[in-house]
Amino acid sequence: MPKSYSPREHEAAIMQRWESARCFHATTGTGRAPYSIFIPPPNVTAALHLGHALNNTLQDVLTRVHRMRGFETLWLPGTDHAGIATQSVVEKRLLMQGKRRTDFTREAFIEKVQGWKDEYEAVILSQLKAMGSSCDVERTRFTMDPVCATAVREAFFRLFSDGLIDRGKRLVNWDPVSQTALADDEVEMHEVDGHFWYLRYPLADGSGHVTVATTRPETMLGDTAVAVNPRDPRAAALRGKRLRLPIVGREIPIVEDDYVVMPASMGGDPSDAKAQFATGFLKVTPAHDANDWEIGRRHGLAAINVMAPDGSISDRHGWSDVGDDARAFVGMTREAARTAIVAWFKAHGLLEETRPYRHSVGHSYRSHVPVEPYLSDQWYVRVTDDRLRGAALRAMAPDQVDGSWPTEIAPRSGAEGDGEVRFFPARYAKTFQQWHENLRDWCISRQLWWGHRIPVWSKRVQGGAGGIDLAAHGAGHLRQPTQHAVLAVVRVADGVQVSPSEATSGEFDLHICTLTDAAGAALEPHGFVRDPDVLDTWFSSALWPLSTLGWPDPSAFEMAGMLDEFNPSAVLSTAREIITLWVSRMVMFNRYFLGGRVPFRHVFIHSVVQDGFGQKMSKSLGNGLDPRDVIDTHGADALRFTLVQMSTSTQDVRLPVDMICPHTGETFTPKTIVTDSGYTVAAPVQESPKAPGKRMVSSYGAASGTAEPGTEQPLARNTSARFDTGRNFANKLWNATRFALANLPQGRPPELVTAAPASMADRWMLARLAQAVATIDASIADYRFNEVGDALYDVVWRDFCDWYLESIKPTVKTDPLQQQCLRSVLDGLLRLMHPVMPFVTETLWSAVRAAGPAGVRGLALPDGELCTTASWPRPDAALIDVGALRDMERVQALVLAIRNLRGERKVDPKRRITLHAAASAMATILAGEGIVQTLAGLDRVEPMAGTRPAGALVFAHDGEELWLANVVDAVDADAERDRLSKLIAERTRAIAGFEAKLGNTGYLAKAPPAVVEETRAKCAQAQSDLDAARNALAALGAGA
RNA sequence: GGGCGCUUAGCUCAGUUGGUUAGAGCACCGCUAUUACACAGCGGGGGUCACAGGUUCGAGUCCUGUAGCGCUCACCA
């Protein structure tokens, strides 16, 4: 075995072995209890980043632990088509070639997106492999593959049939760049420096004007009223009056509505920020503002849409009274129109004032431009229905519900799935609950080409005296829903759904949802047209726990039994922003479609990895890490261990980002600058710390375009010194194993596997191993991953390497029983380490196996071909030998005391010294069976007797005075006095503290007796230490 | 504005129901090429636990308030 572990020499081969043995493939009918996890499918837009690496590592740890515990374990991998995100990256790429999406047919464009998807899906799957993810690759799914598509079609059809999907003209969040609607949670709020413009609207009778305040003057073209609060003192005088809308010339009413905030000067609430800016008159633009839409509905106002889908001013989407003045604005972008309209008001003396105003504006999470509230027809899932929202709330574990939920939510009924979803950490249950309590209907149509196309065919028809004659439209067979098609008739005027016979006058839309494309296509000769839009990506993601297992008919995809075996899954591991986007919808859909069954029993929310300055890692800041780089420099196990150890239950963790100098390979901390927007980033160009004069470009430099990487100044990769911990740990395990193997002869008798180790060191080590198993089991159960990492580090490095291996060095070569213990402990440790560091443990596994069978009494370690399928250690409780633990604790304390003295007096490490031990220390040394001598570098131990040898150092331990002789060649009296004085000062302070406590009557009366007793003992011991040190100092003084 | 989280050693973080003199890793200082490992070993220095009150015999831990940082929901009059 080489002296150090080199990950890249082993990782690929190990993965190969696992795969060819199909270790990660799960099936039905094994008789084993199922344990399943669905991977949150990463978007096919880009390669996996560190956040994915974290989430995948944690899922893999859970998966591997349960596999070793004997569960039938399924970790199901896959990818998400990520509609808008993927479409926009492909469009961006086309744009660089000077092409647009509309230059292609829909089919040709989708072909291009498909190409991108294939490329990144392959990258993602290879990254999963490189990280050691033990997923069942044979069951890899993609949200748009035929299996998932079948589920999406079925789900839409059922929801449509059950009246949970409907179409409506409403204000949506419109992204004018992507030209699609967005769901509420796809809108990000950003602070923007804007203005309040105060615009005068003249009264139609020429008797004056009112002034409205607005941040969006361009929407005034669509104003259909001005509202005033009925309690406003000015309201009465204006009642019944009308206004002449400037530019447009439209005559609009003044309406009275409670919604309007009165200015502080007119009796408004001065603490309301709005009252500071308000004039008391609110321009009402129902087609361009959600609140105005509501006001418009209350007062029967028209909604005049003055914009095209690209956000430009347009007279072709609902605006008809365009006069000569207004014509000039048509065709302008919304930004240009804003400027021009303000200028117009100014030029006409109608701009009263302009005030700066900083406020939050919704931006598209994809194109990052301000979202436009836009009037359009969209499909909605009525998630506010109790069958969906109520079911999600009822799924919450009762003890995690905060207070009680709204009265319109039906109570828990003991139905399947009720109360079964639990959040870790528990505080995230609140996020889930609040989201559902304030839920609004979910807009699911997206005006994109990439995605699941909406399975609805529509036709606009006229109503007639006897209702609509369906047969005349080729839909006669749909008077009653069939297995393959369902009809909805919607009155165009108000969007209300009616029965065909009720459609007696006016226009109606016939919407037919079909289960198959063929059924839809059959309608096309009759004038039906398929909806061009696609579904929100989250619609298919919401079905992930169902669709991946073949729902609605698993046997159709050779997955018979899978759905019942592996749904519900054990846990969903994800980031907290996903609670609203995805967790909620999975719970609603899974429960709805599977008779109340929840998709997962636990939701684990992992922390977000930030850079060293507490900033989110992002491409544009260049502060991210590529997991592939870390695997390359440190190995997958190092990446994994470090991520596990970082995973605390806080909401974010910091990972200081370092840089690798491309000239020297050295890791260094880059120089930083602060950007205009206040981010701390690596300076674009960095100087090599070790190669003077050589330069490099940082990721930020490249991402921001402020520095061009080239041969003179290459791009430097990011890394983090934090991963050294993981790399060092893997190497430590490697070397500990190397040492152990060197001490384990071949051909040990097999009967030793049931023998009970006799030596104190062996019994202690087995006890520590047993304790570590208990700690790790408990931590895994609560998803406290950092504790798993710490427990492994402690038992392997501190207990096994530092103490156990050092202790047994003199004896292990000749003691077969000890060899068996060493063999077994090593075996157990490899198993415990495996879920976190699968590669190094599997690499070592075959070498360790060759050393003969493992196991001792109380710890069965059945042999296995591979570590990954070996059984999880289950030590007998009796292995926790409290006597050995107590003895070893005393041994360690004595050893540390002696080492401390050696270090302080700079005793040559090689020098063997003599201890004169009093009764208690002597007992410890005997109990230690030679370990103290080995670890403290003693050549002899003698009882305390007679006079102190010349030059012997005095020290106090465990309330006793002890001597160390043969320590130095010449006594340095000054150094010795310093040491003793320091000790005296320290003990004196401690004793004062103890005595203060013990002199407190309240303490003696109220503290538990055991605590008081402990304090007394500590005080007495400190007193003995003090006495010993004082004696020594006095003796030294006399001798000097 | 509502909700949530964080503030402990130079850095990154532990600290379970309040109970010894608050811990770890990295970094730093000293010693060590010793036959598992220098990606190491041994020893050391370093914190009035953000601040101010309170409860308690006893507070890093519980309560109240303040400040700073961050996330999230709502809000474009």
Coordinates of C-alpha atoms in Angstrom, one line a residue, chain A residues 632-1013:
Chain A
D632 CA -10.3 16.5 -8.8
T633 CA -8.1 18.1 -6.2
H634 CA -9.4 16.5 -3.0
G635 CA -11.4 13.4 -4.0
A636 CA -15.1 12.7 -3.7
D637 CA -14.9 11.4 -0.1
A638 CA -13.2 14.7 1.0
L639 CA -16.0 16.7 -0.7
R640 CA -18.6 14.5 1.0
F641 CA -17.1 14.4 4.5
T642 CA -16.6 18.2 4.6
L643 CA -20.2 18.8 3.4
V644 CA -21.6 16.4 6.0
Q645 CA -19.6 18.0 8.8
M646 CA -20.9 21.4 7.7
S647 CA -24.5 20.4 7.7
T648 CA -25.8 22.0 10.9
S649 CA -29.4 22.8 11.4
T650 CA -28.9 26.5 10.8
Q651 CA -30.4 28.1 7.7
D652 CA -27.1 28.8 6.1
V653 CA -23.4 27.8 6.4
R654 CA -20.4 29.6 5.1
L655 CA -17.6 28.2 3.0
P656 CA -14.7 30.6 2.5
V657 CA -13.8 30.4 -1.1
D658 CA -10.1 30.2 -2.0
M659 CA -8.3 30.2 -5.3
I660 CA -5.8 27.8 -6.9
C661 CA -2.9 29.6 -8.6
P662 CA -2.7 28.1 -12.1
H663 CA 1.1 28.8 -12.2
T664 CA 2.1 27.0 -8.9
G665 CA -1.0 25.0 -8.0
E666 CA -0.9 26.6 -4.6
T667 CA -4.2 27.5 -2.8
F668 CA -4.4 31.0 -1.5
T669 CA -7.0 33.5 -0.3
P670 CA -7.8 36.0 -3.1
K671 CA -7.7 39.7 -2.8
T672 CA -11.2 41.1 -2.8
I673 CA -13.0 44.2 -4.1
V674 CA -16.5 45.5 -3.4
T675 CA -18.8 45.8 -6.4
D676 CA -21.1 48.8 -7.0
S677 CA -24.0 46.7 -5.7
G678 CA -22.1 46.0 -2.5
Y679 CA -20.9 42.5 -3.1
T680 CA -17.5 41.4 -1.9
V681 CA -15.9 39.5 -4.8
A682 CA -12.4 38.3 -5.8
A683 CA -10.6 41.1 -7.7
P684 CA -10.8 40.3 -11.4
V685 CA -7.0 40.0 -11.8
Q686 CA -4.9 38.3 -9.0
E687 CA -1.2 38.3 -8.5
S688 CA 0.4 34.8 -7.9
P689 CA 1.5 34.7 -4.3
K690 CA 4.4 32.4 -5.0
A691 CA 5.4 33.2 -8.6
P692 CA 6.2 36.9 -8.6
G693 CA 4.9 38.8 -11.6
K694 CA 2.6 36.1 -12.8
R695 CA -1.1 36.9 -12.9
M696 CA -4.4 35.2 -13.2
V697 CA -8.1 36.0 -13.8
S698 CA -10.6 35.2 -11.1
S699 CA -14.0 33.6 -11.8
Y700 CA -15.5 37.0 -11.0
G701 CA -13.3 38.7 -13.5
A702 CA -14.3 36.2 -16.2
A703 CA -18.0 36.2 -15.2
S704 CA -18.3 40.0 -15.1
G705 CA -16.3 40.5 -18.3
T706 CA -13.8 42.8 -16.6
A707 CA -10.9 40.6 -17.3
E708 CA -10.2 38.2 -20.2
P709 CA -8.5 34.9 -19.3
G710 CA -5.7 33.9 -21.7
T711 CA -2.4 32.3 -21.8
E712 CA -0.7 35.2 -20.1
Q713 CA -3.2 35.3 -17.3
P714 CA -5.1 32.0 -17.1
L715 CA -8.4 31.5 -15.3
A716 CA -7.9 30.4 -11.7
R717 CA -10.2 27.7 -10.3
N718 CA -12.0 28.2 -7.0
T719 CA -11.5 25.8 -4.1
S720 CA -11.8 25.9 -0.4
A721 CA -9.3 25.0 2.3
R722 CA -12.2 23.5 4.2
F723 CA -12.0 20.4 2.0
D724 CA -8.5 19.6 3.4
T725 CA -10.2 18.3 6.5
G726 CA -12.0 15.6 4.4
R727 CA -8.9 14.8 2.4
N728 CA -6.8 14.5 5.5
F729 CA -9.3 12.3 7.2
A730 CA -9.4 9.9 4.2
N731 CA -5.7 9.7 4.3
K732 CA -5.7 9.1 8.1
L733 CA -8.1 6.2 7.7
W734 CA -5.9 4.9 4.9
N735 CA -2.8 4.9 7.0
A736 CA -4.5 3.6 10.1
T737 CA -5.6 0.6 8.0
R738 CA -2.1 0.3 6.5
F739 CA -0.7 0.1 10.0
A740 CA -3.3 -2.4 11.2
L741 CA -2.7 -4.7 8.2
A742 CA 1.0 -4.6 8.9
N743 CA 0.2 -6.1 12.3
L744 CA -2.4 -8.6 11.3
P745 CA -0.8 -11.9 10.3
Q746 CA -2.6 -14.2 7.9
G747 CA -4.2 -17.4 9.2
R748 CA -5.6 -16.4 12.5
P749 CA -7.8 -19.0 14.1
P750 CA -11.5 -18.4 13.2
E751 CA -12.7 -19.3 16.6
L752 CA -11.5 -15.9 17.8
V753 CA -14.6 -14.2 16.3
T754 CA -16.6 -15.2 19.3
A755 CA -13.9 -14.6 21.9
A756 CA -14.2 -11.7 24.4
P757 CA -11.2 -9.3 24.3
A758 CA -9.5 -9.3 27.6
S759 CA -7.2 -6.2 27.7
M760 CA -8.4 -2.9 28.9
A761 CA -7.4 -1.1 25.7
D762 CA -9.4 -3.6 23.6
R763 CA -12.5 -3.4 25.8
W764 CA -12.3 0.3 25.8
M765 CA -12.0 0.6 22.0
L766 CA -15.0 -1.7 21.5
A767 CA -17.0 0.4 24.0
R768 CA -16.1 3.5 22.1
L769 CA -17.1 1.9 18.8
A770 CA -20.4 0.8 20.3
Q771 CA -21.0 4.4 21.6
A772 CA -20.2 5.8 18.2
V773 CA -22.7 3.5 16.6
A774 CA -25.4 4.7 19.0
T775 CA -24.5 8.4 18.4
I776 CA -24.5 8.0 14.7
D777 CA -27.8 6.1 14.7
A778 CA -29.5 8.8 16.8
S779 CA -28.1 11.6 14.6
I780 CA -29.2 10.0 11.4
A781 CA -32.7 9.5 12.8
D782 CA -32.9 13.3 13.3
Y783 CA -31.0 14.4 10.2
R784 CA -28.2 15.9 12.3
F785 CA -25.5 15.3 9.8
N786 CA -22.8 17.4 11.4
E787 CA -23.0 15.1 14.4
V788 CA -22.5 12.1 12.2
G789 CA -19.4 13.7 10.8
D790 CA -18.1 14.7 14.2
A791 CA -18.8 11.3 15.7
L792 CA -16.9 9.6 12.9
Y793 CA -14.0 12.0 13.2
D794 CA -13.8 11.4 17.0
V795 CA -14.0 7.7 17.0
V796 CA -11.6 7.2 14.1
W797 CA -9.1 9.8 14.6
R798 CA -9.1 10.5 18.3
D799 CA -10.1 7.2 19.8
F800 CA -8.8 4.7 17.3
C801 CA -5.7 6.4 15.9
D802 CA -4.5 8.6 18.7
W803 CA -5.2 6.3 21.6
Y804 CA -6.0 2.8 20.7
L805 CA -3.3 2.2 18.0
E806 CA -0.7 4.0 20.0
S807 CA -1.6 1.9 23.1
I808 CA -1.4 -1.5 21.4
K809 CA 1.8 -0.9 19.5
P810 CA 3.9 -2.9 22.0
T811 CA 1.5 -5.8 22.4
V812 CA -0.4 -6.3 19.2
K813 CA 2.2 -8.3 17.3
T814 CA 2.2 -11.1 19.8
D815 CA -1.4 -11.1 21.0
P816 CA -3.8 -13.0 18.7
L817 CA -6.8 -11.9 20.7
Q818 CA -5.8 -8.3 20.4
Q819 CA -5.2 -8.8 16.7
Q820 CA -8.8 -10.0 16.4
C821 CA -10.0 -7.0 18.2
L822 CA -8.0 -4.7 16.0
R823 CA -9.3 -6.5 12.9
S824 CA -12.9 -6.2 14.1
V825 CA -12.7 -2.6 15.2
L826 CA -11.2 -1.6 11.9
D827 CA -14.0 -3.6 10.1
G828 CA -16.6 -1.8 12.1
L829 CA -15.1 1.6 11.5
L830 CA -15.0 1.0 7.7
R831 CA -18.7 0.1 7.8
L832 CA -19.5 3.2 9.9
M833 CA -17.5 5.4 7.6
H834 CA -18.8 4.0 4.4
P835 CA -22.0 6.0 3.9
V836 CA -20.0 9.3 4.2
M837 CA -16.8 8.2 2.6
P838 CA -17.7 5.3 0.3
F839 CA -14.7 5.3 -2.0
V840 CA -11.9 5.0 0.5
T841 CA -13.7 2.6 2.6
E842 CA -14.6 0.3 -0.3
T843 CA -11.0 0.5 -1.5
L844 CA -9.7 -0.6 1.9
W845 CA -12.4 -3.2 2.3
S846 CA -10.9 -5.8 0.1
A847 CA -7.5 -5.4 1.7
V848 CA -9.0 -5.7 5.2
R849 CA -11.1 -8.7 4.2
A850 CA -8.0 -10.6 3.3
A851 CA -6.9 -10.4 6.9
G852 CA -9.4 -13.1 7.9
P853 CA -12.9 -13.1 9.4
A854 CA -13.9 -10.2 11.7
G855 CA -16.0 -10.2 14.8
V856 CA -15.6 -10.6 18.6
R857 CA -18.1 -11.4 21.3
G858 CA -20.9 -8.8 21.2
L859 CA -20.1 -7.6 17.8
A860 CA -21.0 -9.7 14.8
L861 CA -19.5 -8.5 11.5
P862 CA -20.6 -11.0 8.8
D863 CA -18.4 -11.0 5.8
G864 CA -19.5 -9.3 2.6
E865 CA -18.1 -9.1 -0.9
L866 CA -18.4 -5.3 -0.9
C867 CA -18.5 -2.8 1.9
T868 CA -21.4 -1.1 0.3
T869 CA -23.6 -4.1 0.9
A870 CA -22.1 -5.2 4.2
S871 CA -24.3 -5.0 7.2
W872 CA -24.4 -2.0 9.5
P873 CA -22.7 -2.7 12.9
R874 CA -25.1 -3.5 15.7
P875 CA -23.0 -4.0 18.8
D876 CA -24.5 -5.6 21.9
A877 CA -25.2 -3.1 24.7
A878 CA -22.9 -5.1 26.9
L879 CA -20.0 -4.0 24.7
I880 CA -20.2 -0.6 26.4
D881 CA -17.9 -1.6 29.2
V882 CA -18.2 1.1 31.8
G883 CA -15.2 -0.1 33.8
A884 CA -13.0 0.1 30.8
L885 CA -14.3 3.5 29.9
R886 CA -13.7 4.8 33.4
D887 CA -10.2 3.2 33.6
M888 CA -9.2 4.6 30.2
E889 CA -10.4 8.1 31.2
R890 CA -8.1 8.0 34.2
V891 CA -5.2 6.7 32.1
Q892 CA -5.7 9.5 29.5
A893 CA -5.8 12.1 32.2
L894 CA -2.5 10.9 33.8
V895 CA -0.9 10.6 30.4
L896 CA -1.9 14.1 29.4
A897 CA -0.6 15.4 32.7
I898 CA 2.8 13.9 32.2
R899 CA 2.9 14.9 28.5
N900 CA 2.0 18.4 29.5
L901 CA 4.9 18.6 32.0
R902 CA 7.3 17.1 29.4
G903 CA 6.2 19.7 26.9
E904 CA 6.4 22.5 29.3
R905 CA 9.9 21.6 30.5
K906 CA 10.9 20.8 26.9
V907 CA 11.9 17.3 27.7
D908 CA 13.4 15.5 24.7
P909 CA 10.6 13.3 23.2
K910 CA 12.9 10.4 23.1
R911 CA 14.0 10.6 26.7
R912 CA 12.5 7.8 28.9
I913 CA 11.7 9.1 32.3
T914 CA 10.7 7.7 35.7
L915 CA 7.5 8.3 37.5
H916 CA 7.2 8.1 41.2
A917 CA 3.5 7.3 41.7
A918 CA 1.3 7.6 44.8
A919 CA -1.5 5.2 45.5
S920 CA -4.2 6.5 43.1
A921 CA -1.8 7.0 40.2
M922 CA -0.4 3.6 40.8
A923 CA -3.8 2.1 40.6
T924 CA -4.4 3.9 37.3
I925 CA -1.2 2.6 35.9
L926 CA -2.0 -0.9 36.9
A927 CA -5.4 -0.7 35.3
G928 CA -3.8 0.7 32.2
E929 CA -1.8 -2.5 31.8
G930 CA 1.2 -0.7 30.5
I931 CA -0.5 2.0 28.4
V932 CA 0.6 4.8 30.6
Q933 CA 4.2 3.9 30.3
T934 CA 3.9 3.6 26.5
L935 CA 2.0 6.8 25.9
A936 CA 3.8 9.0 28.4
G937 CA 7.3 7.8 27.6
L938 CA 8.1 6.2 31.0
D939 CA 10.9 3.8 31.5
R940 CA 10.0 2.9 35.0
V941 CA 7.3 3.5 37.6
E942 CA 8.2 3.4 41.2
P943 CA 6.1 3.9 44.3
M944 CA 6.5 7.2 46.1
A945 CA 8.9 6.5 48.9
G946 CA 11.7 8.2 50.7
T947 CA 13.0 11.5 49.6
R948 CA 12.6 13.1 46.3
P949 CA 15.4 12.4 43.8
A950 CA 17.5 15.3 42.9
G951 CA 16.1 17.2 39.9
A952 CA 12.8 15.4 40.0
L953 CA 9.8 17.6 39.0
V954 CA 6.8 17.7 41.3
F955 CA 3.3 17.8 39.9
A956 CA -0.1 17.3 41.2
H957 CA -2.6 15.0 39.7
D958 CA -6.0 13.7 40.9
G959 CA -5.3 15.2 44.3
E960 CA -1.9 13.6 44.7
E961 CA 1.6 14.8 44.6
L962 CA 3.7 12.9 42.0
W963 CA 7.4 13.1 41.0
L964 CA 9.0 12.8 37.6
A965 CA 12.6 11.8 37.8
N966 CA 15.4 11.6 35.2
V967 CA 13.7 14.4 33.3
V968 CA 16.5 16.8 32.7
D969 CA 20.2 16.8 33.0
A970 CA 20.4 20.0 34.9
V971 CA 17.6 21.6 36.9
D972 CA 16.5 25.0 35.6
A973 CA 15.3 26.4 38.9
D974 CA 13.8 29.6 37.3
A975 CA 11.7 27.7 34.8
E976 CA 10.5 25.4 37.5
R977 CA 9.6 28.3 39.7
D978 CA 7.6 29.8 36.8
R979 CA 5.8 26.6 36.2
L980 CA 4.8 26.1 39.8
S981 CA 3.8 29.8 40.3
K982 CA 1.5 29.6 37.3
L983 CA 0.0 26.4 38.7
I984 CA -0.5 28.0 42.1
A985 CA -2.2 31.0 40.7
E986 CA -4.5 29.0 38.6
R987 CA -5.5 26.7 41.4
T988 CA -5.9 29.5 43.9
R989 CA -8.4 31.2 41.5
A990 CA -10.3 27.9 41.0
I991 CA -10.5 27.3 44.7
A992 CA -11.8 30.8 45.3
G993 CA -14.6 30.1 42.8
F994 CA -15.5 26.8 44.4
E995 CA -15.5 28.3 47.9
A996 CA -17.7 31.1 46.9
K997 CA -20.2 28.6 45.6
L998 CA -20.0 26.4 48.7
G999 CA -20.4 29.4 50.9
N1000 CA -23.6 30.4 49.3
T1001 CA -26.5 29.1 51.4
G1002 CA -28.9 29.2 48.5
Y1003 CA -26.7 26.9 46.5
L1004 CA -26.3 24.4 49.3
A1005 CA -30.1 24.5 49.9
K1006 CA -31.4 24.3 46.4
A1007 CA -28.8 22.7 44.1
P1008 CA -29.1 18.9 43.7
P1009 CA -26.9 17.2 46.3
A1010 CA -24.9 15.4 43.7
V1011 CA -23.9 18.7 42.1
V1012 CA -22.9 20.1 45.5
E1013 CA -20.9 16.9 46.3

